[in-house]
Short mmCIF file of C-alpha atoms in Angstrom, two decimals:
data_model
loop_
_atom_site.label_atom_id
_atom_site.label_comp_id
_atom_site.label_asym_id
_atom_site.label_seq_id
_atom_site.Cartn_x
_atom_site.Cartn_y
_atom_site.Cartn_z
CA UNK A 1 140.03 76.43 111.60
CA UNK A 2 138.32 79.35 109.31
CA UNK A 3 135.99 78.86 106.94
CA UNK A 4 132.93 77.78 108.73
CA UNK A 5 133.32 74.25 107.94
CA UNK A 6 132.46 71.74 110.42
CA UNK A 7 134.78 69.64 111.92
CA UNK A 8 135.23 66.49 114.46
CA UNK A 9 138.25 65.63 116.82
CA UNK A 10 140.63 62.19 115.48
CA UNK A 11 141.38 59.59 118.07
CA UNK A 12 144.65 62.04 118.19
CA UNK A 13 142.83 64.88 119.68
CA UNK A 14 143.48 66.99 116.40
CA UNK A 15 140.63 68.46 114.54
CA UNK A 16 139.87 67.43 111.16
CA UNK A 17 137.81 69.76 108.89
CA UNK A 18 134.92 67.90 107.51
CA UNK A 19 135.48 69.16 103.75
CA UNK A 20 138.74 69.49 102.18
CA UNK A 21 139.95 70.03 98.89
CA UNK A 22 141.48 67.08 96.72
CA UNK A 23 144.71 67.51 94.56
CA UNK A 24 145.02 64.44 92.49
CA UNK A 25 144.01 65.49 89.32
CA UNK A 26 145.03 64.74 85.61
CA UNK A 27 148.21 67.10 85.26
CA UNK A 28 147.30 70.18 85.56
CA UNK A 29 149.80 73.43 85.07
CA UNK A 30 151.59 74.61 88.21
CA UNK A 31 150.22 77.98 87.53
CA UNK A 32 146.17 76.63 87.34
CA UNK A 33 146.96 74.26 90.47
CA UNK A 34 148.84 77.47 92.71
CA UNK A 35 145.69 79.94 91.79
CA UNK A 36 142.98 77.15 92.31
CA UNK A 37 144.67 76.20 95.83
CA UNK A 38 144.66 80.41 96.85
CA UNK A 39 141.15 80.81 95.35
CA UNK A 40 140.04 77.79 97.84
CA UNK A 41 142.00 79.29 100.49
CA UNK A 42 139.65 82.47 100.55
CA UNK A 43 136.43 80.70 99.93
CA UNK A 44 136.77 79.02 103.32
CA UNK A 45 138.54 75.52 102.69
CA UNK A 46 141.25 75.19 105.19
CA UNK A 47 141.60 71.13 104.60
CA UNK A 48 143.48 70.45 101.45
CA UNK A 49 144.48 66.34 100.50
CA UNK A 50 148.05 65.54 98.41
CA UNK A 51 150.15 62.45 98.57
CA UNK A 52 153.42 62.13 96.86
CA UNK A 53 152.54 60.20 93.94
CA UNK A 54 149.85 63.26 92.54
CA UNK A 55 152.36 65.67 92.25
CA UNK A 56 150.63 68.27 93.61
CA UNK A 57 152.66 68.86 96.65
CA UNK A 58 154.85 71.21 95.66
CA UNK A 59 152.17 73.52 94.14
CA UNK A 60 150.62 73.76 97.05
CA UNK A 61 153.03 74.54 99.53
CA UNK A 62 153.51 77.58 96.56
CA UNK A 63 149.96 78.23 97.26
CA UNK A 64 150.19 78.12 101.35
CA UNK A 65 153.38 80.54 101.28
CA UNK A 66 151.56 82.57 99.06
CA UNK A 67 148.52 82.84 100.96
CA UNK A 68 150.40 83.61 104.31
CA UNK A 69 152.25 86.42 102.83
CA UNK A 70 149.11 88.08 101.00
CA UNK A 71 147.15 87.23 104.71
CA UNK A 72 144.06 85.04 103.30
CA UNK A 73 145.68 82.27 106.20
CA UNK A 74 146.52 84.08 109.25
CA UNK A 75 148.78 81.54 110.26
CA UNK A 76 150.08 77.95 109.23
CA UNK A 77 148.18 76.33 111.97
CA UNK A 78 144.80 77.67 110.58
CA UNK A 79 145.31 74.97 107.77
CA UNK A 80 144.93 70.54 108.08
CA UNK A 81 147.24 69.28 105.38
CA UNK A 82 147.33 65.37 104.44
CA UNK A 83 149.76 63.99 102.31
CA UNK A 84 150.38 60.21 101.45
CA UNK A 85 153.30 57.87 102.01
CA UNK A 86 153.38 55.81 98.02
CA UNK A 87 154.04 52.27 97.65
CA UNK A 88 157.44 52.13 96.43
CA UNK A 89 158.50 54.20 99.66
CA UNK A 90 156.70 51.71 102.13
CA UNK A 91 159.29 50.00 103.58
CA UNK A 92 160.44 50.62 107.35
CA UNK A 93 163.74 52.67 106.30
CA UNK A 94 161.74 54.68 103.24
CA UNK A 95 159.04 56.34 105.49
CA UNK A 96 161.08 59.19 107.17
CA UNK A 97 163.19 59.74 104.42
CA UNK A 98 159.76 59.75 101.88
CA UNK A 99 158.04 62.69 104.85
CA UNK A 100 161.06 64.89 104.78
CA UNK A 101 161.06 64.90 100.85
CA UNK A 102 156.61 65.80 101.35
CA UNK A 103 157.77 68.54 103.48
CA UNK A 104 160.43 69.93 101.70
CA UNK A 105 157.99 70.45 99.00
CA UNK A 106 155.36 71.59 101.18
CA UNK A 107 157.61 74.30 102.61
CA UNK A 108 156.14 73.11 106.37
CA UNK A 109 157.81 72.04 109.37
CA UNK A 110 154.75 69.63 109.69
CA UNK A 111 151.58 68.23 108.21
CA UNK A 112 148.19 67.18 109.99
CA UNK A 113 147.43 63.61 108.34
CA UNK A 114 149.97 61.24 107.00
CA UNK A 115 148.39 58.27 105.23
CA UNK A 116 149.80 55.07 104.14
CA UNK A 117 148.02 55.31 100.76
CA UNK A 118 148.02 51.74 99.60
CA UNK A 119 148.19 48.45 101.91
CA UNK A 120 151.31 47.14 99.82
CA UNK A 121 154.83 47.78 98.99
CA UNK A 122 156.91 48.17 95.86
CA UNK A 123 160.73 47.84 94.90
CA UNK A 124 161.87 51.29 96.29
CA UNK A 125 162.50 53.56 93.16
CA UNK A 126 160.59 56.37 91.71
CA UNK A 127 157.29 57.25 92.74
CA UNK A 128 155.19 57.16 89.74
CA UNK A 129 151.52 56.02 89.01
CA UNK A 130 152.89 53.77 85.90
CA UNK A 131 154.42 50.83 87.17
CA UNK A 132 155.25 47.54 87.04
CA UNK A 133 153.45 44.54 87.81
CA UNK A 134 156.47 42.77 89.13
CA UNK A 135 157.36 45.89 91.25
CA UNK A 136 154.21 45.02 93.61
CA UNK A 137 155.34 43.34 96.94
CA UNK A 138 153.40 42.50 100.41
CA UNK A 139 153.94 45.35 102.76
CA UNK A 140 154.88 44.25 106.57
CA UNK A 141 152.76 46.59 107.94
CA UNK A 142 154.29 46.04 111.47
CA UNK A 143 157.12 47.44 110.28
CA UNK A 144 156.34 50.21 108.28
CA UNK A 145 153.58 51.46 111.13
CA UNK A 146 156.65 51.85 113.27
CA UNK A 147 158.25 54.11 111.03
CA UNK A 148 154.41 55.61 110.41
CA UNK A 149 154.85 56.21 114.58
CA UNK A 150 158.47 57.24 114.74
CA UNK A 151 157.25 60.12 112.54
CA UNK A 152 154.50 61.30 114.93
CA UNK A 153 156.72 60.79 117.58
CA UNK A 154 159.13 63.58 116.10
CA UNK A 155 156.55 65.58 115.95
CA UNK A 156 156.28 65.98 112.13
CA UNK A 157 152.73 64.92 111.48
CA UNK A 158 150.14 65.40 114.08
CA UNK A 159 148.13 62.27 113.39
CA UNK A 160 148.83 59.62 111.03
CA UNK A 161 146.74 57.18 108.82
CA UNK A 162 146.15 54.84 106.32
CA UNK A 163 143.89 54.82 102.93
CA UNK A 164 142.50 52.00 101.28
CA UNK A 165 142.36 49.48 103.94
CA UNK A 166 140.14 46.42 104.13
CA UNK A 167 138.69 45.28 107.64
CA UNK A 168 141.06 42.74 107.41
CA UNK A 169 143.42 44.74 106.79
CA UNK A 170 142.90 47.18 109.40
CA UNK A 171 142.62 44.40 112.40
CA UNK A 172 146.67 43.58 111.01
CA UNK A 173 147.45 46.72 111.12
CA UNK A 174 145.80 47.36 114.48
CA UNK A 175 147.37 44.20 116.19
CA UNK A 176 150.87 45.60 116.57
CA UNK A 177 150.15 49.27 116.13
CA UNK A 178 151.24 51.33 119.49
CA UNK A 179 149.42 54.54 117.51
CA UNK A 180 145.99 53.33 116.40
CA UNK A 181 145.60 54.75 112.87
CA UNK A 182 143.11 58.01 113.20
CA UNK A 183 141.80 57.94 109.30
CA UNK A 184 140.97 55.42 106.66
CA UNK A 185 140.88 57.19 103.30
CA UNK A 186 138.73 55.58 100.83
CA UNK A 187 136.50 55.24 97.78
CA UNK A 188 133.00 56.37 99.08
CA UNK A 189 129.49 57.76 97.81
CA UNK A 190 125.80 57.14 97.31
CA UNK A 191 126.74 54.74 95.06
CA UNK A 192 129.85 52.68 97.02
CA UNK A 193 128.29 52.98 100.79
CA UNK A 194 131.17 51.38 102.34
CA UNK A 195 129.11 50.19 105.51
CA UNK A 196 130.60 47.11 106.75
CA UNK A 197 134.14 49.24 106.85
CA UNK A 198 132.36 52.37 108.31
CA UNK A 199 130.82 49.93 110.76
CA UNK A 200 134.06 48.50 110.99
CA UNK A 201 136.25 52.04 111.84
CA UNK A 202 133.45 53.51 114.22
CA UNK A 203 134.09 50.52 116.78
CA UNK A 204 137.95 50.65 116.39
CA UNK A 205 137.67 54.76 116.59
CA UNK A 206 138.98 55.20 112.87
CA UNK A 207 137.56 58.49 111.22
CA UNK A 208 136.24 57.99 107.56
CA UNK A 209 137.29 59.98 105.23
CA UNK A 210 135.75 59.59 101.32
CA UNK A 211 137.38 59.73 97.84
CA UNK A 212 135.68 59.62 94.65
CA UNK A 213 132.51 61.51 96.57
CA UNK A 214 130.75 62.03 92.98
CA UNK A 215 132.18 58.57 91.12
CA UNK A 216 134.96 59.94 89.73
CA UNK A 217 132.87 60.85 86.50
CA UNK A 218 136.02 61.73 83.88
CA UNK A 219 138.62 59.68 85.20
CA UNK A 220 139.57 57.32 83.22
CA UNK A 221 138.01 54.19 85.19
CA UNK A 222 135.04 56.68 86.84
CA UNK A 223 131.13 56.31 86.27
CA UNK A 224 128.03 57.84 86.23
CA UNK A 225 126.52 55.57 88.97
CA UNK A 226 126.35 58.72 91.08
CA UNK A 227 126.10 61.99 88.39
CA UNK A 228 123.34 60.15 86.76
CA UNK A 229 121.52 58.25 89.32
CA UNK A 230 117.82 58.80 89.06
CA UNK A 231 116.99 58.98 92.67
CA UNK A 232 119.71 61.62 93.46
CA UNK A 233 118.15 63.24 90.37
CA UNK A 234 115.01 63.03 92.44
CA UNK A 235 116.13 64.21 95.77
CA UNK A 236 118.25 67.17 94.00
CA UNK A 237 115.03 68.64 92.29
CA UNK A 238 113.00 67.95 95.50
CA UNK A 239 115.52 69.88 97.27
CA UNK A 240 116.44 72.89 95.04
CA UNK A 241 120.43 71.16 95.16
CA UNK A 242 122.78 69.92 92.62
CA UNK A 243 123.24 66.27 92.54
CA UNK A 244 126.80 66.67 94.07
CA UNK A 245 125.65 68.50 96.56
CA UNK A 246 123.25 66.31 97.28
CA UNK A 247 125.93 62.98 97.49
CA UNK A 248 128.39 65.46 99.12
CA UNK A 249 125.89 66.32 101.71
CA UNK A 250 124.51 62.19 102.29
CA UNK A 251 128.16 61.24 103.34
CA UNK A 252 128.49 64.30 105.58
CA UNK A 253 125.35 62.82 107.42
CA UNK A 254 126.95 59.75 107.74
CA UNK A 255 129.93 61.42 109.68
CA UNK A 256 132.35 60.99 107.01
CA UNK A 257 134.69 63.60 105.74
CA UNK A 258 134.27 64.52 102.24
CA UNK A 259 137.34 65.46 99.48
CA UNK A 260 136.30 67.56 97.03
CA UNK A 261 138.02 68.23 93.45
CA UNK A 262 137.32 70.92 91.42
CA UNK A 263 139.08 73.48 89.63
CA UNK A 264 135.98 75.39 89.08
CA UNK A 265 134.86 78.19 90.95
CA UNK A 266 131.11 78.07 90.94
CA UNK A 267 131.14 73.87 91.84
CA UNK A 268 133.83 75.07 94.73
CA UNK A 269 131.77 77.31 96.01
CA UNK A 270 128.39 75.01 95.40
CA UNK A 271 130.31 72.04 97.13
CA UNK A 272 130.79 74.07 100.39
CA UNK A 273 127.11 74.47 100.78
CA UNK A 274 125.91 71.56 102.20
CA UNK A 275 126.12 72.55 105.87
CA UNK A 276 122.60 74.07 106.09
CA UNK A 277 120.05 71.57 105.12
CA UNK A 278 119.43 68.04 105.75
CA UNK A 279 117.51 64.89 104.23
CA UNK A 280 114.59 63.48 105.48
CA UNK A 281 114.56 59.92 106.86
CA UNK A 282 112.59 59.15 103.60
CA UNK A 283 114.94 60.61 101.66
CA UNK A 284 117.49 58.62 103.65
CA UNK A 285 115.76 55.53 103.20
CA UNK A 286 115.98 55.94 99.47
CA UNK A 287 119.64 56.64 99.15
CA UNK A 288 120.27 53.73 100.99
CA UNK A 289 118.61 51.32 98.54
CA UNK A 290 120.69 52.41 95.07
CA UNK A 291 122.55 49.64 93.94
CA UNK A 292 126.18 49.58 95.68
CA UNK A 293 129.10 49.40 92.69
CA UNK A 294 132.80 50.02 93.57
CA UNK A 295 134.13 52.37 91.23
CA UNK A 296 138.32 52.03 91.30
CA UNK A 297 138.57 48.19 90.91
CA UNK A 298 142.37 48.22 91.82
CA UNK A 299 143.35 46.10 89.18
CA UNK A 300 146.28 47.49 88.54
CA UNK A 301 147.37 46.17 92.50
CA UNK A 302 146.43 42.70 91.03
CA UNK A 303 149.38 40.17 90.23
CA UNK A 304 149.75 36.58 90.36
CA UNK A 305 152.79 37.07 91.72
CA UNK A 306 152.50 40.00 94.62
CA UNK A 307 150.20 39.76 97.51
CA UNK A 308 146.82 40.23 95.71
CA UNK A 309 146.08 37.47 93.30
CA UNK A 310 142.78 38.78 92.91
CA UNK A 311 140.44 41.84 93.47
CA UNK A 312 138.89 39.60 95.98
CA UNK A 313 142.25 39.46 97.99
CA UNK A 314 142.86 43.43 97.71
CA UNK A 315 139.76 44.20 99.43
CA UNK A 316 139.36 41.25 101.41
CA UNK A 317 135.62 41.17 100.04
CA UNK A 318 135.23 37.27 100.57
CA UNK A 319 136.36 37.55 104.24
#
């Protein structure tokens, strides 16, 4: 891996880079995405996170076979790539079928990190964000794991995953799994700490791996809990940092990977420069007491009639 990122070894002996570049974005033109992806590329990032449902796949693959040609990558295998499995292709038959379609896009042979990227299923049809309600069905994980390992097995991802997973969740999920999952994706920063599940995923050997590092300020359901938090504010002036580097650089100390979205080049070169410096146990101490506020409720997974009844029963927060 280039770039002089850091990175740590998954419970599947592959190395993850500790920063990687995030693709889920408001659509953006091909064009913007394929330049953005190639700028990264030869500022150092070598991770880069898509799923199916952002659309984003098949820009970057553009991006990777562009960057191989012109040299920036010497060689596929100096990139991690993580794509997600969506709902509406988690069932046992789907997940195979779903990869080959993520790779086909990707131009690759194989990626790095296959996620499950929600804990429930959908009626199979097309994978879009705007769905239905009704289309929201309990996923047998058991099942759909197996498919998960029958893809590893054929040697088309190198380690695969899930995102969004409770405890609870996880400890289904682990009972019958032959593969242990190697990541857990999900919402984290200074303001969503995520410590019972880090606590959780240390014992059982699951890497962490954070979305939403800055609160997702501009999405539609985002906040300012972390971009305008008055002890980051603090900390960031203290330090001579930005406030995002300062909450990109608190959940690197925690051992958590960190995805990254910008389009910008100044803030993608400002986020990779967090490697360098450290906070004080003081400054530690501080972080550690900001109010805790989950930004992405997942209300849209909520349905009286599919598995989640309530927020509550999504994240198994009662449990």
């Amino acid at each position: 891996m280039g770039g002089g990122i850091p990175a740590v070894v998954l419970n599947s002996g592959v190395k993850i880079p500790l920063i990687g570049m995030g693709t889920g974005s408001a659509p953006v033109p091909d064009d913007l995405l394929i330049s953005s992806f190639i700028t990264a590329m030869e500022m150092g990032y070598r991770h880069f996170d898509t799923a199916s449902v952002y659309g984003s796949e098949a820009s970057l693959g553009q991006a990777i076979a562009q960057a191989l040609q012109r040299g920036f990558i010497k060689s596929r295998d100096e990139l991690f790539i993580t794509s997600k499995l969506w709902c509406t292709d988690g069932h046992h038959d789907r997940v195979l079928p779903a990869l080959k379609k993520t790779l086909g896009r990707l131009q690759l042979e194989y990626i790095d990190l296959y996620l499950i990227h929600w804990p429930m299923s959908m009626k199979p049809g097309e994978v879009k964000l705007d769905f239905s309600k009704e289309d929201i069905l309990p996923m047998d994980f058991k099942a759909v794991w197996q498919a998960m390992e029958e893809c590893h097995r054929l040697g088309l991802v190198k380690s695969i995953g899930v995102s969004n997973f409770s405890c609870k969740k996880l400890s289904q999920l682990l009972a019958n799994a032959k593969i242990p999952p190697a990541v857990n994706q999900v919402e984290m920063n200074p303001a969503w700490h995520q410590k019972k599940l880090r606590d959780f995923c240390k014992k059982n050997g699951i890497h962490v791996s954070a979305w939403s590092p800055l609160g997702a300020n501009g999405a539609p359901w985002g906040s300012l809990a972390v971009m305008e938090n008055p002890v980051l504010k603090e900390i960031a002036a203290a330090k001579g940092k930005s406030i995002a580097q300062v909450a990109l650089r608190w959940i690197h100390q925690q051992g958590v990977s960190v995805m990254v979205k910008s389009f910008n080049k100044e803030r993608m070169k400002a986020n990779l420069e967090i490697f360098d410096w450290e906070f004080s146990e003081e400054e530690l101490q501080k972080i550690s007491q900001i109010p805790q506020y989950r930004g992405f409720s997942g209300e849209i997974f909520v349905s009286l009639d599919g598995p989640f009844k309530s927020i509550e029963d999504l994240w198994d927060e009662a449990s």
